[in-house]
PDB file of C-alpha atoms in Angstrom:
ATOM      1  CA  MET A   1       0.000   0.000   0.000  1.00  0.00           C
ATOM      2  CA  ASP A   2       2.828   2.339   0.957  1.00  0.00           C
ATOM      3  CA  ALA A   3       4.594   1.588  -2.301  1.00  0.00           C
ATOM      4  CA  ILE A   4       1.496   2.471  -4.307  1.00  0.00           C
ATOM      5  CA  ILE A   5       1.154   5.817  -2.524  1.00  0.00           C
ATOM      6  CA  ARG A   6       4.827   6.551  -3.121  1.00  0.00           C
ATOM      7  CA  VAL A   7       4.577   5.759  -6.832  1.00  0.00           C
ATOM      8  CA  ALA A   8       1.389   7.846  -7.119  1.00  0.00           C
ATOM      9  CA  ALA A   9       3.033  10.766  -5.329  1.00  0.00           C
ATOM     10  CA  GLN A  10       6.025  10.574  -7.634  1.00  0.00           C
ATOM     11  CA  PHE A  11       3.739  10.478 -10.671  1.00  0.00           C
ATOM     12  CA  ILE A  12       1.843  13.553  -9.485  1.00  0.00           C
ATOM     13  CA  MET A  13       5.096  15.403  -8.811  1.00  0.00           C
ATOM     14  CA  THR A  14       6.318  14.587 -12.315  1.00  0.00           C
ATOM     15  CA  ILE A  15       3.109  15.862 -13.916  1.00  0.00           C
ATOM     16  CA  LEU A  16       3.302  18.990 -11.751  1.00  0.00           C
ATOM     17  CA  GLY A  17       6.905  19.567 -12.796  1.00  0.00           C
ATOM     18  CA  LEU A  18       6.027  19.204 -16.473  1.00  0.00           C
ATOM     19  CA  LEU A  19       3.099  21.615 -16.063  1.00  0.00           C
ATOM     20  CA  LEU A  20       5.402  24.150 -14.430  1.00  0.00           C
ATOM     21  CA  GLY A  21       7.688  23.847 -17.427  1.00  0.00           C
ATOM     22  CA  VAL A  22       4.821  24.430 -19.855  1.00  0.00           C
ATOM     23  CA  ILE A  23       3.178  27.245 -17.877  1.00  0.00           C
ATOM     24  CA  PHE A  24       6.286  29.134 -16.768  1.00  0.00           C
ATOM     25  CA  GLY A  25       9.339  27.767 -18.582  1.00  0.00           C
ATOM     26  CA  ILE A  26       8.193  28.234 -22.187  1.00  0.00           C
ATOM     27  CA  PRO A  27       6.710  31.765 -21.861  1.00  0.00           C
ATOM     28  CA  ARG A  28       9.705  32.949 -19.850  1.00  0.00           C
ATOM     29  CA  GLU A  29      12.073  31.622 -22.479  1.00  0.00           C
ATOM     30  CA  ARG A  30      10.142  33.367 -25.259  1.00  0.00           C
ATOM     31  CA  ALA A  31      10.097  36.624 -23.296  1.00  0.00           C
ATOM     32  CA  HIS A  32      13.831  36.382 -22.696  1.00  0.00           C
ATOM     33  CA  LEU A  33      14.533  35.742 -26.390  1.00  0.00           C
ATOM     34  CA  ARG A  34      12.426  38.775 -27.364  1.00  0.00           C
ATOM     35  CA  GLU A  35      14.264  40.916 -24.828  1.00  0.00           C
ATOM     36  CA  LEU A  36      17.636  39.665 -26.108  1.00  0.00           C
ATOM     37  CA  ASP A  37      16.651  40.541 -29.681  1.00  0.00           C
ATOM     38  CA  GLN A  38      15.752  44.074 -28.631  1.00  0.00           C
ATOM     39  CA  ARG A  39      18.896  44.647 -26.606  1.00  0.00           C
ATOM     40  CA  GLU A  40      21.084  43.204 -29.354  1.00  0.00           C
ATOM     41  CA  ALA A  41      19.454  45.460 -31.918  1.00  0.00           C
ATOM     42  CA  ALA A  42      20.137  48.440 -29.619  1.00  0.00           C
ATOM     43  CA  THR A  43      23.836  47.542 -29.307  1.00  0.00           C
ATOM     44  CA  ALA A  44      24.320  46.429 -32.931  1.00  0.00           C
ATOM     45  CA  GLN A  45      26.885  49.191 -33.494  1.00  0.00           C
ATOM     46  CA  PHE A  46      29.047  47.995 -30.622  1.00  0.00           C
ATOM     47  CA  SER A  47      31.791  45.799 -31.947  1.00  0.00           C
ATOM     48  CA  VAL A  48      33.027  42.699 -30.128  1.00  0.00           C
ATOM     49  CA  THR A  49      35.831  40.493 -31.425  1.00  0.00           C
ATOM     50  CA  ASP A  50      38.062  37.804 -30.007  1.00  0.00           C
ATOM     51  CA  ILE A  51      41.200  39.038 -31.749  1.00  0.00           C
ATOM     52  CA  LYS A  52      43.825  41.256 -30.141  1.00  0.00           C
ATOM     53  CA  ALA A  53      45.199  43.055 -33.163  1.00  0.00           C
ATOM     54  CA  LEU A  54      42.947  45.511 -34.932  1.00  0.00           C
ATOM     55  CA  PRO A  55      43.168  46.013 -38.710  1.00  0.00           C
ATOM     56  CA  ALA A  56      45.959  48.324 -39.833  1.00  0.00           C
ATOM     57  CA  GLY A  57      45.247  51.991 -39.259  1.00  0.00           C
ATOM     58  CA  ILE A  58      43.052  51.551 -36.204  1.00  0.00           C
ATOM     59  CA  VAL A  59      44.518  52.713 -32.915  1.00  0.00           C
ATOM     60  CA  PRO A  60      43.057  51.546 -29.603  1.00  0.00           C
ATOM     61  CA  ALA A  61      42.835  53.826 -26.575  1.00  0.00           C
ATOM     62  CA  GLY A  62      42.089  52.971 -22.981  1.00  0.00           C
ATOM     63  CA  GLY A  63      41.794  49.319 -22.115  1.00  0.00           C
ATOM     64  CA  SER A  64      39.997  47.830 -19.176  1.00  0.00           C
ATOM     65  CA  LEU A  65      38.721  44.395 -18.257  1.00  0.00           C
ATOM     66  CA  VAL A  66      34.973  43.982 -18.625  1.00  0.00           C
ATOM     67  CA  ILE A  67      32.977  40.965 -17.492  1.00  0.00           C
ATOM     68  CA  GLY A  68      29.509  39.608 -18.123  1.00  0.00           C
ATOM     69  CA  GLN A  69      28.297  36.665 -16.143  1.00  0.00           C
ATOM     70  CA  VAL A  70      25.115  34.643 -15.937  1.00  0.00           C
ATOM     71  CA  VAL A  71      23.914  31.414 -14.398  1.00  0.00           C
ATOM     72  CA  ILE A  72      21.085  29.688 -16.179  1.00  0.00           C
ATOM     73  CA  GLY A  73      19.001  26.693 -15.206  1.00  0.00           C
ATOM     74  CA  SER A  74      16.968  24.302 -17.263  1.00  0.00           C
ATOM     75  CA  ASP A  75      13.333  23.632 -16.435  1.00  0.00           C
ATOM     76  CA  TYR A  76      11.799  20.314 -15.530  1.00  0.00           C
ATOM     77  CA  LEU A  77      10.135  19.857 -18.914  1.00  0.00           C
ATOM     78  CA  LYS A  78      13.396  20.230 -20.847  1.00  0.00           C
ATOM     79  CA  THR A  79      15.239  17.918 -18.519  1.00  0.00           C
ATOM     80  CA  PHE A  80      12.467  15.345 -18.781  1.00  0.00           C
ATOM     81  CA  LEU A  81      12.501  15.422 -22.580  1.00  0.00           C
ATOM     82  CA  SER A  82      16.299  15.341 -22.703  1.00  0.00           C
ATOM     83  CA  ARG A  83      16.253  11.970 -20.953  1.00  0.00           C
ATOM     84  CA  PHE A  84      14.459  10.488 -23.937  1.00  0.00           C
ATOM     85  CA  ARG A  85      17.028  12.075 -26.224  1.00  0.00           C
ATOM     86  CA  ASN A  86      19.708  10.427 -24.154  1.00  0.00           C
ATOM     87  CA  ILE A  87      18.181   7.023 -24.886  1.00  0.00           C
ATOM     88  CA  PHE A  88      17.946   7.451 -28.654  1.00  0.00           C
ATOM     89  CA  GLY A  89      20.900   9.752 -29.183  1.00  0.00           C
ATOM     90  CA  GLY A  90      21.067  12.906 -31.267  1.00  0.00           C
ATOM     91  CA  GLU A  91      20.882  16.622 -30.782  1.00  0.00           C
ATOM     92  CA  MET A  92      19.524  18.193 -27.572  1.00  0.00           C
ATOM     93  CA  ARG A  93      18.022  21.364 -28.962  1.00  0.00           C
ATOM     94  CA  SER A  94      16.445  22.576 -25.732  1.00  0.00           C
ATOM     95  CA  PHE A  95      19.790  22.690 -23.914  1.00  0.00           C
ATOM     96  CA  GLU A  96      21.429  24.215 -26.961  1.00  0.00           C
ATOM     97  CA  LEU A  97      18.927  27.048 -26.853  1.00  0.00           C
ATOM     98  CA  MET A  98      19.396  27.407 -23.099  1.00  0.00           C
ATOM     99  CA  LEU A  99      23.159  27.874 -23.436  1.00  0.00           C
ATOM    100  CA  THR A 100      22.759  30.186 -26.417  1.00  0.00           C
ATOM    101  CA  ARG A 101      20.456  32.359 -24.304  1.00  0.00           C
ATOM    102  CA  ALA A 102      23.001  32.401 -21.492  1.00  0.00           C
ATOM    103  CA  ARG A 103      25.843  33.369 -23.850  1.00  0.00           C
ATOM    104  CA  ARG A 104      23.859  36.166 -25.459  1.00  0.00           C
ATOM    105  CA  GLU A 105      22.915  37.481 -22.027  1.00  0.00           C
ATOM    106  CA  ALA A 106      26.506  37.315 -20.751  1.00  0.00           C
ATOM    107  CA  ARG A 107      27.761  39.110 -23.853  1.00  0.00           C
ATOM    108  CA  LEU A 108      25.154  41.851 -23.457  1.00  0.00           C
ATOM    109  CA  ARG A 109      26.061  42.341 -19.795  1.00  0.00           C
ATOM    110  CA  MET A 110      29.696  42.682 -20.796  1.00  0.00           C
ATOM    111  CA  ILE A 111      28.746  45.265 -23.448  1.00  0.00           C
ATOM    112  CA  ASP A 112      26.669  47.168 -20.859  1.00  0.00           C
ATOM    113  CA  GLN A 113      29.670  47.421 -18.574  1.00  0.00           C
ATOM    114  CA  ALA A 114      31.932  48.527 -21.436  1.00  0.00           C
ATOM    115  CA  GLN A 115      29.441  51.183 -22.523  1.00  0.00           C
ATOM    116  CA  ARG A 116      29.188  52.576 -19.008  1.00  0.00           C
ATOM    117  CA  MET A 117      32.962  53.092 -19.181  1.00  0.00           C
ATOM    118  CA  GLY A 118      32.582  54.957 -22.429  1.00  0.00           C
ATOM    119  CA  ALA A 119      34.195  52.253 -24.566  1.00  0.00           C
ATOM    120  CA  THR A 120      32.972  51.514 -28.068  1.00  0.00           C
ATOM    121  CA  ALA A 121      34.528  48.106 -28.695  1.00  0.00           C
ATOM    122  CA  VAL A 122      35.642  44.979 -26.876  1.00  0.00           C
ATOM    123  CA  VAL A 123      38.658  43.014 -28.080  1.00  0.00           C
ATOM    124  CA  ASN A 124      40.207  39.696 -27.044  1.00  0.00           C
ATOM    125  CA  MET A 125      36.882  38.393 -25.800  1.00  0.00           C
ATOM    126  CA  ARG A 126      36.716  34.919 -24.280  1.00  0.00           C
ATOM    127  CA  ILE A 127      33.733  32.823 -23.260  1.00  0.00           C
ATOM    128  CA  GLU A 128      33.833  30.132 -20.600  1.00  0.00           C
ATOM    129  CA  THR A 129      31.077  27.724 -19.731  1.00  0.00           C
ATOM    130  CA  SER A 130      30.923  25.591 -16.629  1.00  0.00           C
ATOM    131  CA  ARG A 131      28.387  23.250 -15.217  1.00  0.00           C
ATOM    132  CA  ILE A 132      27.391  23.962 -11.674  1.00  0.00           C
ATOM    133  CA  GLY A 133      25.335  21.898  -9.266  1.00  0.00           C
ATOM    134  CA  GLN A 134      24.220  18.349  -9.702  1.00  0.00           C
ATOM    135  CA  ALA A 135      22.813  17.198 -12.987  1.00  0.00           C
ATOM    136  CA  THR A 136      23.087  13.477 -13.361  1.00  0.00           C
ATOM    137  CA  ARG A 137      21.044  11.228 -15.553  1.00  0.00           C
ATOM    138  CA  ARG A 138      18.853  10.356 -12.570  1.00  0.00           C
ATOM    139  CA  GLY A 139      17.720  13.778 -11.552  1.00  0.00           C
ATOM    140  CA  GLY A 140      18.354  17.443 -11.005  1.00  0.00           C
ATOM    141  CA  ASN A 141      17.936  20.167 -13.584  1.00  0.00           C
ATOM    142  CA  PRO A 142      21.194  21.123 -15.278  1.00  0.00           C
ATOM    143  CA  MET A 143      22.594  24.531 -14.373  1.00  0.00           C
ATOM    144  CA  ALA A 144      25.355  26.278 -16.228  1.00  0.00           C
ATOM    145  CA  GLU A 145      27.417  29.361 -15.723  1.00  0.00           C
ATOM    146  CA  VAL A 146      28.589  31.448 -18.655  1.00  0.00           C
ATOM    147  CA  LEU A 147      31.385  33.938 -18.186  1.00  0.00           C
ATOM    148  CA  CYS A 148      32.199  36.356 -20.967  1.00  0.00           C
ATOM    149  CA  TYR A 149      35.182  38.683 -20.604  1.00  0.00           C
ATOM    150  CA  GLY A 150      37.274  40.945 -22.737  1.00  0.00           C
ATOM    151  CA  THR A 151      39.102  44.246 -22.952  1.00  0.00           C
ATOM    152  CA  ALA A 152      37.045  47.379 -23.494  1.00  0.00           C
ATOM    153  CA  ILE A 153      38.739  49.962 -25.725  1.00  0.00           C
ATOM    154  CA  VAL A 154      38.010  53.094 -27.682  1.00  0.00           C
ATOM    155  CA  PRO A 155      39.317  52.531 -31.213  1.00  0.00           C
ATOM    156  CA  SER A 156      40.126  55.487 -33.407  1.00  0.00           C
ATOM    157  CA  ARG A 157      41.312  55.992 -36.957  1.00  0.00           C
ATOM    158  CA  GLY A 158      43.348  59.010 -37.909  1.00  0.00           C
ATOM    159  CA  GLY A 159      42.521  60.764 -34.649  1.00  0.00           C
ATOM    160  CA  GLU A 160      38.824  60.229 -35.166  1.00  0.00           C
ATOM    161  CA  VAL A 161      36.965  58.063 -32.631  1.00  0.00           C
ATOM    162  CA  MET A 162      35.061  55.257 -34.333  1.00  0.00           C
TER     163      MET A 162
ATOM    164  CA  MET B   1      36.592  30.239 -46.341  1.00  0.00           C
ATOM    165  CA  LEU B   2      39.898  30.469 -44.489  1.00  0.00           C
ATOM    166  CA  VAL B   3      39.711  29.218 -40.918  1.00  0.00           C
ATOM    167  CA  VAL B   4      42.657  29.645 -38.585  1.00  0.00           C
ATOM    168  CA  ASN B   5      43.145  29.758 -34.856  1.00  0.00           C
ATOM    169  CA  THR B   6      45.794  32.445 -35.080  1.00  0.00           C
ATOM    170  CA  GLU B   7      45.103  36.141 -35.354  1.00  0.00           C
ATOM    171  CA  TYR B   8      47.001  36.523 -38.592  1.00  0.00           C
ATOM    172  CA  ILE B   9      46.769  34.519 -41.765  1.00  0.00           C
ATOM    173  CA  PRO B  10      50.215  34.134 -43.343  1.00  0.00           C
ATOM    174  CA  GLY B  11      50.248  35.886 -46.700  1.00  0.00           C
ATOM    175  CA  TYR B  12      47.029  37.750 -46.000  1.00  0.00           C
ATOM    176  CA  GLU B  13      46.103  41.041 -44.485  1.00  0.00           C
ATOM    177  CA  VAL B  14      42.969  41.543 -42.419  1.00  0.00           C
ATOM    178  CA  VAL B  15      41.224  44.558 -43.883  1.00  0.00           C
ATOM    179  CA  GLU B  16      37.899  44.448 -42.121  1.00  0.00           C
ATOM    180  CA  VAL B  17      36.507  42.872 -38.959  1.00  0.00           C
ATOM    181  CA  LYS B  18      32.941  41.729 -39.464  1.00  0.00           C
ATOM    182  CA  GLY B  19      32.315  40.590 -35.908  1.00  0.00           C
ATOM    183  CA  LEU B  20      32.054  37.599 -33.659  1.00  0.00           C
ATOM    184  CA  VAL B  21      30.633  34.367 -35.054  1.00  0.00           C
ATOM    185  CA  GLN B  22      29.758  31.276 -33.070  1.00  0.00           C
ATOM    186  CA  GLY B  23      28.211  27.858 -33.316  1.00  0.00           C
ATOM    187  CA  ASN B  24      27.209  25.304 -30.741  1.00  0.00           C
ATOM    188  CA  THR B  25      25.640  21.904 -30.485  1.00  0.00           C
ATOM    189  CA  ILE B  26      24.774  19.478 -27.719  1.00  0.00           C
ATOM    190  CA  ARG B  27      24.696  15.842 -28.681  1.00  0.00           C
ATOM    191  CA  ALA B  28      24.101  12.499 -27.050  1.00  0.00           C
ATOM    192  CA  LYS B  29      24.696   8.933 -28.176  1.00  0.00           C
ATOM    193  CA  HIS B  30      21.975   6.324 -27.917  1.00  0.00           C
ATOM    194  CA  VAL B  31      21.876   4.246 -24.769  1.00  0.00           C
ATOM    195  CA  GLY B  32      23.599   1.240 -26.393  1.00  0.00           C
ATOM    196  CA  ARG B  33      26.712   3.328 -26.980  1.00  0.00           C
ATOM    197  CA  ASP B  34      26.558   4.664 -23.421  1.00  0.00           C
ATOM    198  CA  ILE B  35      26.502   1.135 -22.051  1.00  0.00           C
ATOM    199  CA  GLY B  36      29.330   0.096 -24.360  1.00  0.00           C
ATOM    200  CA  ALA B  37      31.391   3.060 -23.212  1.00  0.00           C
ATOM    201  CA  SER B  38      30.807   2.349 -19.530  1.00  0.00           C
ATOM    202  CA  LEU B  39      31.927  -1.256 -20.076  1.00  0.00           C
ATOM    203  CA  LYS B  40      35.008  -0.077 -21.945  1.00  0.00           C
ATOM    204  CA  ASN B  41      35.687   2.305 -19.114  1.00  0.00           C
ATOM    205  CA  LEU B  42      36.303  -0.714 -16.849  1.00  0.00           C
ATOM    206  CA  VAL B  43      39.366  -1.706 -18.810  1.00  0.00           C
ATOM    207  CA  GLY B  44      40.398   1.733 -20.061  1.00  0.00           C
ATOM    208  CA  GLY B  45      41.446   2.738 -23.543  1.00  0.00           C
ATOM    209  CA  GLU B  46      39.806   4.814 -26.210  1.00  0.00           C
ATOM    210  CA  LEU B  47      36.038   5.155 -25.928  1.00  0.00           C
ATOM    211  CA  LYS B  48      35.304   5.083 -29.653  1.00  0.00           C
ATOM    212  CA  GLY B  49      31.619   5.924 -29.284  1.00  0.00           C
ATOM    213  CA  TYR B  50      32.410   9.126 -27.419  1.00  0.00           C
ATOM    214  CA  THR B  51      35.294  10.030 -29.726  1.00  0.00           C
ATOM    215  CA  GLU B  52      32.805   9.810 -32.576  1.00  0.00           C
ATOM    216  CA  LEU B  53      30.254  11.864 -30.634  1.00  0.00           C
ATOM    217  CA  LEU B  54      32.688  14.691 -30.015  1.00  0.00           C
ATOM    218  CA  THR B  55      34.056  14.612 -33.558  1.00  0.00           C
ATOM    219  CA  GLU B  56      30.549  14.941 -34.977  1.00  0.00           C
ATOM    220  CA  ALA B  57      29.656  17.676 -32.537  1.00  0.00           C
ATOM    221  CA  ARG B  58      32.834  19.633 -33.283  1.00  0.00           C
ATOM    222  CA  ARG B  59      32.186  19.456 -37.010  1.00  0.00           C
ATOM    223  CA  GLU B  60      28.589  20.592 -36.538  1.00  0.00           C
ATOM    224  CA  ALA B  61      29.570  23.520 -34.291  1.00  0.00           C
ATOM    225  CA  LEU B  62      32.261  24.592 -36.767  1.00  0.00           C
ATOM    226  CA  GLU B  63      29.822  24.417 -39.666  1.00  0.00           C
ATOM    227  CA  ARG B  64      27.278  26.568 -37.823  1.00  0.00           C
ATOM    228  CA  MET B  65      29.975  29.103 -37.098  1.00  0.00           C
ATOM    229  CA  LEU B  66      31.041  29.151 -40.753  1.00  0.00           C
ATOM    230  CA  SER B  67      27.495  29.643 -41.992  1.00  0.00           C
ATOM    231  CA  GLN B  68      27.205  32.690 -39.707  1.00  0.00           C
ATOM    232  CA  ALA B  69      30.450  34.023 -41.152  1.00  0.00           C
ATOM    233  CA  GLU B  70      29.119  33.525 -44.673  1.00  0.00           C
ATOM    234  CA  GLN B  71      25.992  35.477 -43.798  1.00  0.00           C
ATOM    235  CA  LEU B  72      28.151  38.375 -42.645  1.00  0.00           C
ATOM    236  CA  GLY B  73      29.961  38.333 -45.968  1.00  0.00           C
ATOM    237  CA  ALA B  74      33.340  37.389 -44.505  1.00  0.00           C
ATOM    238  CA  ASN B  75      35.938  35.341 -46.350  1.00  0.00           C
ATOM    239  CA  ALA B  76      37.884  34.144 -43.329  1.00  0.00           C
ATOM    240  CA  VAL B  77      37.457  33.340 -39.654  1.00  0.00           C
ATOM    241  CA  VAL B  78      40.439  34.036 -37.432  1.00  0.00           C
ATOM    242  CA  ASN B  79      41.267  33.233 -33.823  1.00  0.00           C
ATOM    243  CA  VAL B  80      38.903  30.273 -33.643  1.00  0.00           C
ATOM    244  CA  ARG B  81      38.453  28.796 -30.161  1.00  0.00           C
ATOM    245  CA  PHE B  82      36.749  25.564 -29.151  1.00  0.00           C
ATOM    246  CA  THR B  83      35.282  24.802 -25.779  1.00  0.00           C
ATOM    247  CA  THR B  84      33.640  21.618 -24.604  1.00  0.00           C
ATOM    248  CA  SER B  85      31.289  21.420 -21.671  1.00  0.00           C
ATOM    249  CA  SER B  86      29.056  18.741 -20.270  1.00  0.00           C
ATOM    250  CA  ILE B  87      25.691  20.080 -19.351  1.00  0.00           C
ATOM    251  CA  ALA B  88      23.744  16.871 -18.815  1.00  0.00           C
ATOM    252  CA  GLY B  89      24.945  13.352 -18.123  1.00  0.00           C
ATOM    253  CA  GLY B  90      25.850  11.460 -21.304  1.00  0.00           C
ATOM    254  CA  ALA B  91      25.694  14.553 -23.497  1.00  0.00           C
ATOM    255  CA  ALA B  92      28.461  16.887 -24.590  1.00  0.00           C
ATOM    256  CA  GLU B  93      28.323  20.464 -25.747  1.00  0.00           C
ATOM    257  CA  LEU B  94      30.723  21.774 -28.324  1.00  0.00           C
ATOM    258  CA  TYR B  95      31.029  25.502 -28.758  1.00  0.00           C
ATOM    259  CA  ALA B  96      33.169  27.193 -31.384  1.00  0.00           C
ATOM    260  CA  TYR B  97      33.708  30.911 -31.788  1.00  0.00           C
ATOM    261  CA  GLY B  98      35.914  33.193 -33.780  1.00  0.00           C
ATOM    262  CA  THR B  99      36.096  36.544 -35.502  1.00  0.00           C
ATOM    263  CA  ALA B 100      34.756  36.817 -39.041  1.00  0.00           C
ATOM    264  CA  VAL B 101      36.996  39.035 -41.148  1.00  0.00           C
ATOM    265  CA  ILE B 102      37.684  40.042 -44.693  1.00  0.00           C
ATOM    266  CA  ALA B 103      41.255  39.114 -45.566  1.00  0.00           C
ATOM    267  CA  ARG B 104      43.104  40.186 -48.671  1.00  0.00           C
ATOM    268  CA  ALA B 105      46.109  38.382 -50.104  1.00  0.00           C
ATOM    269  CA  ASP B 106      49.312  40.407 -49.749  1.00  0.00           C
ATOM    270  CA  GLY B 107      49.979  42.348 -52.889  1.00  0.00           C
ATOM    271  CA  ALA B 108      46.488  41.825 -54.264  1.00  0.00           C
ATOM    272  CA  PRO B 109      44.990  45.051 -55.594  1.00  0.00           C
ATOM    273  CA  ALA B 110      42.259  46.498 -53.406  1.00  0.00           C
ATOM    274  CA  SER B 111      39.056  45.935 -55.323  1.00  0.00           C
ATOM    275  CA  GLU B 112      37.656  49.117 -53.841  1.00  0.00           C
ATOM    276  CA  PRO B 113      39.221  51.858 -51.755  1.00  0.00           C
ATOM    277  CA  SER B 114      38.141  50.093 -48.587  1.00  0.00           C
ATOM    278  CA  THR B 115      38.771  51.774 -45.286  1.00  0.00           C
ATOM    279  CA  PRO B 116      39.506  49.483 -42.391  1.00  0.00           C
ATOM    280  CA  SER B 117      36.713  49.264 -39.885  1.00  0.00           C
ATOM    281  CA  ILE B 118      35.824  47.194 -36.905  1.00  0.00           C
TER     282      ILE B 118
END
C-alpha cells in the first residue's frame, strides 16, 4: 500500500513539474529571447571580437577588463525530454537554446559594462562555460554558468573616434 | 573560407573585422553506446563511441559558425576557439567561436578603396 502511494506521489510530482515547465518555462524563455533581440538590436553598433590586433590603421585607446556573467538553469520539462534524447541519441536542442540564451545574455552584460565606461569596442573576448550543481542522468535540472570577458577599448582611426 | 586559430593569416592582411561568429551543439549517443562506453571504461582505452560523438559535434559547431560568417559576408574566420562542456549526463556540448573578417592576399589590388573598420 505504501509503495502504491509513493509511486502515485512521484507520478503527481512529475506531472506537476512538467506543467510548471509548460506554464512558466516556455513563456519565460520566449520573453527572454524577445528581450535579447531588442537589446542586441540596440547595441548592434558595438563591436566585439576575439582578436587582439585591430586592422591596420586603427589605434586603440584605454583598455579595461569587462565581465559579463550569468547562471542559467533548465526547467523540468526540458530535462524530462532530454532523458528520452539520451536514450535514442542525437541533438539536444532545448539545452542548446538554453546555453545560447546564457551566452547572449553574458555578452550583453559585458557590453553594458563597457558602454558605461565609455568604450565603443571589446577586443580579445573569451567565453567560458561551466556546469554547476548536480545534474546526473537520474535527476536534477542542469545549471550552467557562462562567463564572458574581454578588454574594453576606444578605437580610433586618424585621430577620429570610431 | 579560411579558418585559422591564429590572429594573422600568413600571406594575407585583415582589412575588415565583421564581428564575432559562433556555433554550438549538444549531442548524445543512444543508450547502447553509453553502455558500451561504460563497459570499456572498466578496462580503459579509447572510448570510440564518445570520440565519434565529439568529432561529430565539433564538425557541426564549426559548420554553424562558418554559416554565420558567410551570412556576414566574410571570407575568413580568425582566432577560432573551441570549448567543450558537459551540461547533462551522457551529453556533450561543443562551442566554437571566432572573428569573421575580410582578408586580402598580400599584394592583391584592393578591389575598392576600402577603409579598415571594426
